[in-house]
Amino acid sequence: MIHLIIAGALIAALYVVLVETLFKKSKCKGTADMTGKTAIITGGNTGIGKATALDLAGRGVRVILACRNQKKAEAAINDIKKATGSNDILFMELDLGSFKSVRTFAENFLKSESKLDLLINNAGLVADGRTEDGFGIEFGVNHLGHFLLTCLLLDRLKESPAARVVTLSSMAHSWGKIDFDSLVATKDLGSGRYSWQFFQAYCNSKLCNVLFTHELAKRLKGTNVTCYSVHPGVVKTELSRHVSLWQKVFIEPVARLLFLDPKTGAQTTLHCAIQEGIEHLSGRYFSCCAVEEVSAKAKDDAVAKKLWEVSERLSGLS
């Protein structure tokens, strides 16, 4: 009996530790007036993106859901309209795995919308495969598509009195690495049919997100645009929808018990989009609605600059 009591106590203690660390909750406390601002949210039809869209719409923001699946986007729009009463939310098609789609989206947006105050690079995936342009899908969607999108919209962002770019990364960036020789040779930062291989590729893409934000902030100095990278927490979303069935069987019980819900997962994104007084922290990495230090490799000036230049070439910007 004593062994069961000890085991139960240890499990309870572990649960408390996990809830207060890896699965810690936070709350955006920003109260800035957002009425009349315009935001683009990639992957805004589900998960963290949808929760972010719902909150911003409720604050009077014109929200554009930039995503592939129109049916899911329309369902999300209906949900958000019912919850907020806002009619200022719309869908624009965007496939981050296609440079043609990214360019078409940017062209259509710039023609139809006169302003842009928030660009939230939210979409992401864990999967194996290739994009339309032949890049590893995680590198291509999680980093390169967002890189191109941001660059194409920068001039419009600069026209705003105070614009922000928020890019969702992950604590997984800590395990990432960038092999430029392999990237140039294979158009990928890691691949393979085993889960650990494409999870490593995911980590690499999330490191790209942090380095991209680091370099973007340098290039935006002297403008009215600031940028931030975000770890949303360990959130129960559709991020891993492409993993195998047996992995879902393993992940699902843990997710139900511990993972954050999308509304909670959206809080740090919202903090970086709304909170006043963080402009001097442009380029930094946030977790639990607070700035957090990153390792040396995630703020390496030379690597960040090289990643930017390589991304320009790969996306056809140079």
Short mmCIF file of C-alpha atoms in Angstrom, two decimals:
data_model
loop_
_atom_site.label_atom_id
_atom_site.label_comp_id
_atom_site.label_asym_id
_atom_site.label_seq_id
_atom_site.Cartn_x
_atom_site.Cartn_y
_atom_site.Cartn_z
CA MET A 1 0.00 0.00 0.00
CA ILE A 2 2.81 2.39 0.92
CA HIS A 3 4.35 1.86 -2.50
CA LEU A 4 1.11 2.94 -4.19
CA ILE A 5 0.91 6.05 -2.03
CA ILE A 6 4.51 6.99 -2.86
CA ALA A 7 3.95 6.35 -6.57
CA GLY A 8 0.80 8.46 -6.51
CA ALA A 9 2.59 11.28 -4.73
CA LEU A 10 5.42 11.21 -7.26
CA ILE A 11 3.00 11.28 -10.19
CA ALA A 12 1.11 14.19 -8.63
CA ALA A 13 4.37 16.07 -8.01
CA LEU A 14 5.48 15.46 -11.60
CA TYR A 15 2.13 16.71 -12.87
CA VAL A 16 2.47 19.93 -10.82
CA VAL A 17 6.02 20.48 -12.07
CA LEU A 18 4.98 19.99 -15.69
CA VAL A 19 1.97 22.31 -15.34
CA GLU A 20 4.19 25.02 -13.83
CA THR A 21 6.99 24.68 -16.41
CA LEU A 22 6.52 22.98 -19.76
CA PHE A 23 2.75 23.48 -19.78
CA LYS A 24 2.62 26.79 -17.93
CA LYS A 25 -0.28 29.11 -18.75
CA SER A 26 -0.10 32.86 -19.28
CA LYS A 27 -2.51 35.68 -20.07
CA CYS A 28 -2.18 38.65 -22.42
CA LYS A 29 -2.95 41.81 -20.43
CA GLY A 30 -2.63 44.28 -23.29
CA THR A 31 -5.35 46.91 -23.45
CA ALA A 32 -4.24 49.00 -26.43
CA ASP A 33 -7.02 50.30 -28.66
CA MET A 34 -6.93 48.10 -31.77
CA THR A 35 -10.08 49.46 -33.41
CA GLY A 36 -9.67 49.92 -37.14
CA LYS A 37 -6.37 48.08 -37.45
CA THR A 38 -5.87 45.39 -40.09
CA ALA A 39 -4.26 42.02 -39.41
CA ILE A 40 -3.23 39.06 -41.55
CA ILE A 41 -3.09 35.70 -39.76
CA THR A 42 -1.65 32.75 -41.68
CA GLY A 43 -3.35 29.49 -40.80
CA GLY A 44 -6.09 31.49 -39.13
CA ASN A 45 -8.83 28.93 -39.70
CA THR A 46 -7.88 26.56 -36.88
CA GLY A 47 -6.01 26.19 -33.60
CA ILE A 48 -3.92 29.06 -32.29
CA GLY A 49 -4.55 31.09 -35.44
CA LYS A 50 -8.31 30.89 -35.06
CA ALA A 51 -8.10 31.76 -31.36
CA THR A 52 -5.90 34.75 -32.23
CA ALA A 53 -8.34 35.86 -34.93
CA LEU A 54 -11.28 35.59 -32.54
CA ASP A 55 -9.58 37.76 -29.92
CA LEU A 56 -8.46 40.41 -32.40
CA ALA A 57 -11.86 40.55 -34.09
CA GLY A 58 -13.38 41.12 -30.68
CA ARG A 59 -11.08 44.12 -30.28
CA GLY A 60 -12.29 45.72 -33.50
CA VAL A 61 -9.48 44.55 -35.79
CA ARG A 62 -10.16 43.80 -39.46
CA VAL A 63 -8.89 40.22 -39.70
CA ILE A 64 -7.81 38.43 -42.84
CA LEU A 65 -7.53 34.66 -42.57
CA ALA A 66 -4.74 33.65 -44.95
CA CYS A 67 -5.01 29.91 -45.46
CA ARG A 68 -5.47 27.12 -48.01
CA ASN A 69 -8.76 25.55 -47.04
CA GLN A 70 -11.64 27.87 -47.91
CA LYS A 71 -14.30 25.60 -46.39
CA LYS A 72 -12.56 25.54 -43.01
CA ALA A 73 -11.90 29.27 -43.24
CA GLU A 74 -15.58 30.02 -43.87
CA ALA A 75 -16.56 27.84 -40.92
CA ALA A 76 -14.05 29.69 -38.73
CA ILE A 77 -15.36 33.06 -39.94
CA ASN A 78 -18.91 32.06 -39.03
CA ASP A 79 -17.78 30.98 -35.55
CA ILE A 80 -15.87 34.22 -35.01
CA LYS A 81 -18.74 36.38 -36.24
CA LYS A 82 -21.14 34.64 -33.86
CA ALA A 83 -18.75 35.01 -30.94
CA THR A 84 -17.74 38.63 -31.51
CA GLY A 85 -20.47 40.23 -33.60
CA SER A 86 -17.79 41.46 -35.99
CA ASN A 87 -18.40 41.31 -39.73
CA ASP A 88 -14.93 42.63 -40.53
CA ILE A 89 -13.28 39.28 -41.11
CA LEU A 90 -12.55 37.61 -44.43
CA PHE A 91 -10.73 34.79 -46.16
CA MET A 92 -7.92 35.15 -48.68
CA GLU A 93 -6.38 32.04 -50.19
CA LEU A 94 -2.74 31.36 -49.32
CA ASP A 95 -0.64 28.23 -49.73
CA LEU A 96 2.72 28.81 -48.03
CA GLY A 97 4.12 25.79 -49.86
CA SER A 98 3.83 27.60 -53.19
CA PHE A 99 5.80 30.74 -54.09
CA LYS A 100 3.22 31.43 -56.80
CA SER A 101 0.44 31.36 -54.23
CA VAL A 102 2.37 33.60 -51.82
CA ARG A 103 3.02 36.15 -54.56
CA THR A 104 -0.60 36.02 -55.74
CA PHE A 105 -1.84 36.52 -52.18
CA ALA A 106 0.45 39.51 -51.64
CA GLU A 107 -0.56 41.04 -54.98
CA ASN A 108 -4.29 40.61 -54.23
CA PHE A 109 -3.92 41.96 -50.71
CA LEU A 110 -1.98 45.04 -51.80
CA LYS A 111 -4.63 45.77 -54.44
CA SER A 112 -7.64 45.31 -52.17
CA GLU A 113 -6.43 46.51 -48.76
CA SER A 114 -5.08 49.99 -48.06
CA LYS A 115 -3.35 49.23 -44.77
CA LEU A 116 -1.61 46.53 -42.77
CA ASP A 117 -0.84 46.86 -39.07
CA LEU A 118 -0.26 43.27 -37.98
CA LEU A 119 1.27 40.33 -39.80
CA ILE A 120 1.02 37.16 -37.74
CA ASN A 121 3.04 34.32 -39.26
CA ASN A 122 1.15 31.61 -37.43
CA ALA A 123 0.85 28.62 -39.79
CA GLY A 124 3.13 25.64 -39.30
CA LEU A 125 3.30 21.88 -39.63
CA VAL A 126 5.19 18.75 -38.69
CA ALA A 127 5.33 16.52 -41.74
CA ASP A 128 7.46 14.92 -44.41
CA GLY A 129 7.34 15.77 -48.09
CA ARG A 130 8.08 18.58 -50.53
CA THR A 131 6.52 21.90 -51.41
CA GLU A 132 5.33 22.82 -54.89
CA ASP A 133 8.74 24.41 -55.50
CA GLY A 134 10.67 21.33 -54.37
CA PHE A 135 11.71 22.40 -50.87
CA GLY A 136 11.42 20.27 -47.75
CA ILE A 137 7.87 20.97 -46.61
CA GLU A 138 8.75 22.06 -43.07
CA PHE A 139 11.49 24.43 -44.20
CA GLY A 140 9.36 25.59 -47.12
CA VAL A 141 6.14 26.25 -45.20
CA ASN A 142 7.34 27.10 -41.69
CA HIS A 143 10.15 29.42 -42.80
CA LEU A 144 10.55 30.14 -46.51
CA GLY A 145 6.89 30.84 -47.33
CA HIS A 146 6.60 33.20 -44.37
CA PHE A 147 9.91 34.84 -45.26
CA LEU A 148 8.69 35.62 -48.77
CA LEU A 149 5.28 36.78 -47.55
CA THR A 150 6.81 39.15 -45.00
CA CYS A 151 9.24 40.64 -47.49
CA LEU A 152 6.47 41.25 -50.04
CA LEU A 153 4.35 43.07 -47.44
CA LEU A 154 7.05 45.10 -45.70
CA ASP A 155 6.44 48.33 -47.60
CA ARG A 156 2.75 48.27 -46.67
CA LEU A 157 3.64 47.54 -43.04
CA LYS A 158 5.99 50.52 -43.01
CA GLU A 159 3.08 52.79 -43.96
CA SER A 160 1.37 52.00 -40.65
CA PRO A 161 2.05 54.33 -37.69
CA ALA A 162 3.10 51.30 -35.61
CA ALA A 163 3.13 47.88 -37.29
CA ARG A 164 4.24 44.53 -35.92
CA VAL A 165 5.29 41.17 -37.33
CA VAL A 166 4.78 38.21 -35.00
CA THR A 167 6.24 34.86 -36.06
CA LEU A 168 5.36 31.67 -34.23
CA SER A 169 8.43 29.62 -33.44
CA SER A 170 8.72 27.01 -30.69
CA MET A 171 10.90 25.94 -27.80
CA ALA A 172 11.89 23.20 -30.27
CA HIS A 173 14.20 25.76 -31.92
CA SER A 174 16.65 24.93 -29.11
CA TRP A 175 17.28 21.55 -30.77
CA GLY A 176 17.56 23.01 -34.26
CA LYS A 177 20.59 23.39 -36.49
CA ILE A 178 21.24 24.85 -39.93
CA ASP A 179 23.49 23.14 -42.45
CA PHE A 180 23.74 25.60 -45.33
CA ASP A 181 25.64 23.21 -47.58
CA SER A 182 22.90 20.61 -47.21
CA LEU A 183 20.24 23.28 -47.71
CA VAL A 184 21.70 24.42 -51.00
CA ALA A 185 22.29 20.85 -52.20
CA THR A 186 18.96 19.32 -51.16
CA LYS A 187 16.63 22.34 -50.75
CA ASP A 188 15.92 21.02 -47.29
CA LEU A 189 17.09 21.18 -43.68
CA GLY A 190 16.41 17.53 -42.96
CA SER A 191 14.21 14.76 -44.25
CA GLY A 192 13.48 11.09 -43.89
CA ARG A 193 10.57 8.74 -43.42
CA TYR A 194 11.08 8.29 -39.69
CA SER A 195 9.32 10.57 -37.23
CA TRP A 196 12.48 11.63 -35.43
CA GLN A 197 13.91 12.77 -38.75
CA PHE A 198 11.08 15.10 -39.68
CA PHE A 199 10.79 16.26 -36.06
CA GLN A 200 14.44 17.32 -36.34
CA ALA A 201 13.56 19.13 -39.55
CA TYR A 202 10.75 20.86 -37.65
CA CYS A 203 13.21 21.98 -34.97
CA ASN A 204 15.50 23.33 -37.68
CA SER A 205 12.65 25.31 -39.25
CA LYS A 206 11.74 26.79 -35.87
CA LEU A 207 15.35 27.92 -35.41
CA CYS A 208 15.00 29.62 -38.79
CA ASN A 209 11.95 31.50 -37.42
CA VAL A 210 13.95 32.89 -34.49
CA LEU A 211 16.94 33.84 -36.64
CA PHE A 212 14.66 35.41 -39.26
CA THR A 213 13.09 37.62 -36.58
CA HIS A 214 16.52 38.51 -35.21
CA GLU A 215 17.74 39.67 -38.62
CA LEU A 216 14.43 41.32 -39.56
CA ALA A 217 14.65 43.55 -36.49
CA LYS A 218 18.08 44.76 -37.60
CA ARG A 219 16.76 45.59 -41.06
CA LEU A 220 13.75 47.42 -39.61
CA LYS A 221 15.75 49.73 -37.36
CA GLY A 222 14.68 53.32 -37.91
CA THR A 223 11.21 52.30 -39.13
CA ASN A 224 7.91 52.07 -37.28
CA VAL A 225 7.76 48.26 -37.66
CA THR A 226 8.81 45.91 -34.87
CA CYS A 227 8.94 42.12 -34.85
CA TYR A 228 8.90 39.26 -32.36
CA SER A 229 9.18 35.47 -32.36
CA VAL A 230 6.99 33.43 -30.05
CA HIS A 231 6.82 30.09 -28.29
CA PRO A 232 3.06 29.60 -27.80
CA GLY A 233 3.44 26.74 -25.33
CA VAL A 234 2.75 23.07 -25.89
CA VAL A 235 -0.69 23.37 -27.44
CA LYS A 236 -3.26 20.84 -28.61
CA THR A 237 -3.67 21.85 -32.26
CA GLU A 238 -3.64 20.26 -35.72
CA LEU A 239 0.12 20.83 -35.98
CA SER A 240 0.84 17.09 -35.88
CA ARG A 241 -2.09 16.03 -38.09
CA HIS A 242 0.35 14.40 -40.52
CA VAL A 243 1.99 12.04 -38.00
CA SER A 244 1.25 8.33 -38.03
CA LEU A 245 -1.70 6.67 -36.29
CA TRP A 246 0.39 4.94 -33.62
CA GLN A 247 2.00 8.26 -32.69
CA LYS A 248 -1.43 9.87 -32.36
CA VAL A 249 -2.46 7.01 -30.06
CA PHE A 250 0.54 7.85 -27.86
CA ILE A 251 0.20 11.64 -28.06
CA GLU A 252 -3.58 11.97 -27.62
CA PRO A 253 -3.87 10.91 -23.94
CA VAL A 254 -0.97 13.19 -22.96
CA ALA A 255 -2.44 16.02 -25.01
CA ARG A 256 -5.82 15.71 -23.30
CA LEU A 257 -4.22 15.75 -19.86
CA LEU A 258 -1.53 18.38 -20.22
CA PHE A 259 -1.50 20.31 -23.50
CA LEU A 260 -2.78 23.88 -23.53
CA ASP A 261 -5.95 24.73 -25.42
CA PRO A 262 -5.63 27.05 -28.46
CA LYS A 263 -7.04 30.08 -26.58
CA THR A 264 -4.33 29.75 -23.94
CA GLY A 265 -1.74 29.06 -26.64
CA ALA A 266 -2.65 32.31 -28.40
CA GLN A 267 -1.85 34.52 -25.40
CA THR A 268 1.83 35.17 -26.14
CA THR A 269 1.05 35.91 -29.78
CA LEU A 270 -1.57 38.42 -28.60
CA HIS A 271 0.88 39.90 -26.10
CA CYS A 272 3.38 40.59 -28.88
CA ALA A 273 0.64 41.97 -31.13
CA ILE A 274 -1.06 44.21 -28.57
CA GLN A 275 1.10 44.97 -25.54
CA GLU A 276 2.34 48.54 -25.41
CA GLY A 277 5.92 49.35 -24.42
CA ILE A 278 7.69 46.34 -25.93
CA GLU A 279 8.94 48.11 -29.05
CA HIS A 280 12.49 48.23 -27.67
CA LEU A 281 12.41 44.41 -27.54
CA SER A 282 12.03 44.08 -31.31
CA GLY A 283 13.74 40.96 -32.60
CA ARG A 284 13.46 39.12 -29.30
CA TYR A 285 11.88 35.77 -28.44
CA PHE A 286 8.84 35.58 -26.15
CA SER A 287 7.32 32.78 -24.09
CA CYS A 288 4.49 32.96 -21.51
CA CYS A 289 3.92 36.64 -22.40
CA ALA A 290 7.47 37.59 -21.42
CA VAL A 291 10.77 38.02 -23.19
CA GLU A 292 13.05 35.00 -22.85
CA GLU A 293 16.74 34.58 -23.53
CA VAL A 294 17.77 32.22 -26.32
CA SER A 295 20.98 30.28 -26.87
CA ALA A 296 23.92 31.78 -28.74
CA LYS A 297 23.05 29.89 -31.95
CA ALA A 298 19.57 31.47 -32.00
CA LYS A 299 20.97 35.01 -32.00
CA ASP A 300 24.11 34.51 -34.07
CA ASP A 301 24.36 37.63 -36.25
CA ALA A 302 26.41 35.97 -38.98
CA VAL A 303 24.14 32.93 -39.28
CA ALA A 304 21.00 35.09 -39.24
CA LYS A 305 22.39 37.30 -42.00
CA LYS A 306 23.42 34.31 -44.10
CA LEU A 307 20.01 32.67 -43.63
CA TRP A 308 18.37 35.88 -44.85
CA GLU A 309 20.59 36.07 -47.93
CA VAL A 310 20.12 32.37 -48.76
CA SER A 311 16.35 32.72 -48.27
CA GLU A 312 16.30 35.69 -50.63
CA ARG A 313 17.97 33.62 -53.33
CA LEU A 314 15.83 30.54 -52.78
CA SER A 315 12.59 32.51 -52.85
CA GLY A 316 13.56 34.49 -55.95
CA LEU A 317 13.92 37.88 -54.24
CA SER A 318 17.53 38.27 -55.33
#
